[in-house]
PDB file of C-alpha atoms in Angstrom:
ATOM      1  CA  UNK A   1      31.059  20.679  21.374  1.00 58.00           C
ATOM      2  CA  UNK A   2      32.313  17.662  23.276  1.00 59.00           C
ATOM      3  CA  UNK A   3      32.202  14.035  22.247  1.00 57.00           C
ATOM      4  CA  UNK A   4      29.311  13.271  24.612  1.00 66.00           C
ATOM      5  CA  UNK A   5      27.249  16.141  23.218  1.00 69.00           C
ATOM      6  CA  UNK A   6      27.815  14.925  19.662  1.00 72.00           C
ATOM      7  CA  UNK A   7      26.906  11.372  20.676  1.00 74.00           C
ATOM      8  CA  UNK A   8      23.673  12.597  22.297  1.00 76.00           C
ATOM      9  CA  UNK A   9      22.867  14.575  19.144  1.00 79.00           C
ATOM     10  CA  UNK A  10      23.512  11.489  17.021  1.00 88.00           C
ATOM     11  CA  UNK A  11      21.326   9.394  19.319  1.00 89.00           C
ATOM     12  CA  UNK A  12      18.510  11.923  18.891  1.00 89.00           C
ATOM     13  CA  UNK A  13      18.830  11.734  15.109  1.00 91.00           C
ATOM     14  CA  UNK A  14      18.830   7.926  15.172  1.00 92.00           C
ATOM     15  CA  UNK A  15      15.747   7.886  17.421  1.00 93.00           C
ATOM     16  CA  UNK A  16      13.933  10.350  15.143  1.00 94.00           C
ATOM     17  CA  UNK A  17      14.851   8.254  12.090  1.00 96.00           C
ATOM     18  CA  UNK A  18      13.565   5.091  13.766  1.00 96.00           C
ATOM     19  CA  UNK A  19      10.318   6.854  14.670  1.00 96.00           C
ATOM     20  CA  UNK A  20       9.878   8.070  11.097  1.00 97.00           C
ATOM     21  CA  UNK A  21      10.630   4.576   9.774  1.00 95.00           C
ATOM     22  CA  UNK A  22       7.884   3.080  11.967  1.00 95.00           C
ATOM     23  CA  UNK A  23       5.375   5.686  10.778  1.00 95.00           C
ATOM     24  CA  UNK A  24       6.229   5.073   7.119  1.00 93.00           C
ATOM     25  CA  UNK A  25       5.900   1.304   7.552  1.00 90.00           C
ATOM     26  CA  UNK A  26       2.454   1.810   9.117  1.00 90.00           C
ATOM     27  CA  UNK A  27       1.386   3.847   6.082  1.00 91.00           C
ATOM     28  CA  UNK A  28       2.892   1.301   3.688  1.00 88.00           C
ATOM     29  CA  UNK A  29       0.995  -1.534   5.401  1.00 85.00           C
ATOM     30  CA  UNK A  30      -2.272   0.250   4.529  1.00 86.00           C
ATOM     31  CA  UNK A  31      -1.264   0.659   0.886  1.00 88.00           C
ATOM     32  CA  UNK A  32       0.433  -2.641   0.045  1.00 84.00           C
ATOM     33  CA  UNK A  33      -0.109  -6.152   1.391  1.00 82.00           C
ATOM     34  CA  UNK A  34       3.374  -6.881   2.713  1.00 75.00           C
ATOM     35  CA  UNK A  35       2.618 -10.529   3.535  1.00 77.00           C
ATOM     36  CA  UNK A  36       2.275 -11.666  -0.095  1.00 73.00           C
ATOM     37  CA  UNK A  37       4.792 -14.268  -1.182  1.00 71.00           C
ATOM     38  CA  UNK A  38       3.702 -14.628  -4.804  1.00 73.00           C
ATOM     39  CA  UNK A  39       2.868 -18.301  -4.407  1.00 74.00           C
ATOM     40  CA  UNK A  40      -0.140 -20.332  -3.399  1.00 71.00           C
ATOM     41  CA  UNK A  41      -3.287 -18.716  -2.103  1.00 76.00           C
ATOM     42  CA  UNK A  42      -1.958 -15.384  -0.887  1.00 71.00           C
ATOM     43  CA  UNK A  43      -4.943 -13.556  -2.359  1.00 70.00           C
ATOM     44  CA  UNK A  44      -7.262 -15.624  -0.193  1.00 72.00           C
ATOM     45  CA  UNK A  45      -5.146 -15.602   2.969  1.00 75.00           C
ATOM     46  CA  UNK A  46      -4.492 -11.890   3.167  1.00 76.00           C
ATOM     47  CA  UNK A  47      -6.887  -9.021   2.382  1.00 81.00           C
ATOM     48  CA  UNK A  48      -6.106  -6.728  -0.528  1.00 81.00           C
ATOM     49  CA  UNK A  49      -4.882  -3.302   0.445  1.00 85.00           C
ATOM     50  CA  UNK A  50      -5.463   0.013  -1.353  1.00 88.00           C
ATOM     51  CA  UNK A  51      -3.005  -0.572  -4.205  1.00 87.00           C
ATOM     52  CA  UNK A  52      -4.427  -4.044  -4.889  1.00 85.00           C
ATOM     53  CA  UNK A  53      -7.993  -2.762  -4.839  1.00 88.00           C
ATOM     54  CA  UNK A  54      -7.196   0.066  -7.248  1.00 90.00           C
ATOM     55  CA  UNK A  55      -5.409  -2.382  -9.559  1.00 88.00           C
ATOM     56  CA  UNK A  56      -8.411  -4.711  -9.514  1.00 89.00           C
ATOM     57  CA  UNK A  57     -10.784  -1.836 -10.211  1.00 89.00           C
ATOM     58  CA  UNK A  58      -8.639  -0.654 -13.132  1.00 88.00           C
ATOM     59  CA  UNK A  59      -8.644  -4.149 -14.613  1.00 87.00           C
ATOM     60  CA  UNK A  60     -12.415  -4.533 -14.311  1.00 86.00           C
ATOM     61  CA  UNK A  61     -13.117  -1.081 -15.736  1.00 84.00           C
ATOM     62  CA  UNK A  62     -10.795  -1.654 -18.701  1.00 81.00           C
ATOM     63  CA  UNK A  63     -12.810  -4.689 -19.891  1.00 82.00           C
ATOM     64  CA  UNK A  64     -16.245  -3.593 -18.757  1.00 78.00           C
ATOM     65  CA  UNK A  65     -16.389   0.083 -19.661  1.00 70.00           C
ATOM     66  CA  UNK A  66     -18.026   0.226 -23.061  1.00 78.00           C
ATOM     67  CA  UNK A  67     -21.009   2.136 -24.499  1.00 82.00           C
ATOM     68  CA  UNK A  68     -24.453   0.530 -24.583  1.00 83.00           C
ATOM     69  CA  UNK A  69     -25.504  -1.300 -27.716  1.00 87.00           C
ATOM     70  CA  UNK A  70     -27.868   0.321 -30.242  1.00 89.00           C
ATOM     71  CA  UNK A  71     -30.641  -2.003 -29.071  1.00 90.00           C
ATOM     72  CA  UNK A  72     -30.153  -0.954 -25.429  1.00 87.00           C
ATOM     73  CA  UNK A  73     -30.183   2.714 -26.467  1.00 88.00           C
ATOM     74  CA  UNK A  74     -33.503   2.311 -28.279  1.00 87.00           C
ATOM     75  CA  UNK A  75     -35.149   1.009 -25.112  1.00 80.00           C
TER      76      UNK A  75
END
């Protein structure tokens, strides 16, 4: 195998890796809001993605998931 053939093979691997990287970033952008800075009004500026929505749901369920009172059961 000559030097040019190895270089072409390496170029193919690099191109495939770049393609995979772009696909993974596209998936990550749907899961996590990558624009958050942790300061100011990020939650208002940028929509929550899947991970943020699941975290919010878990927080709400943890404080709001309780059995009905005896009075409510009697009704």
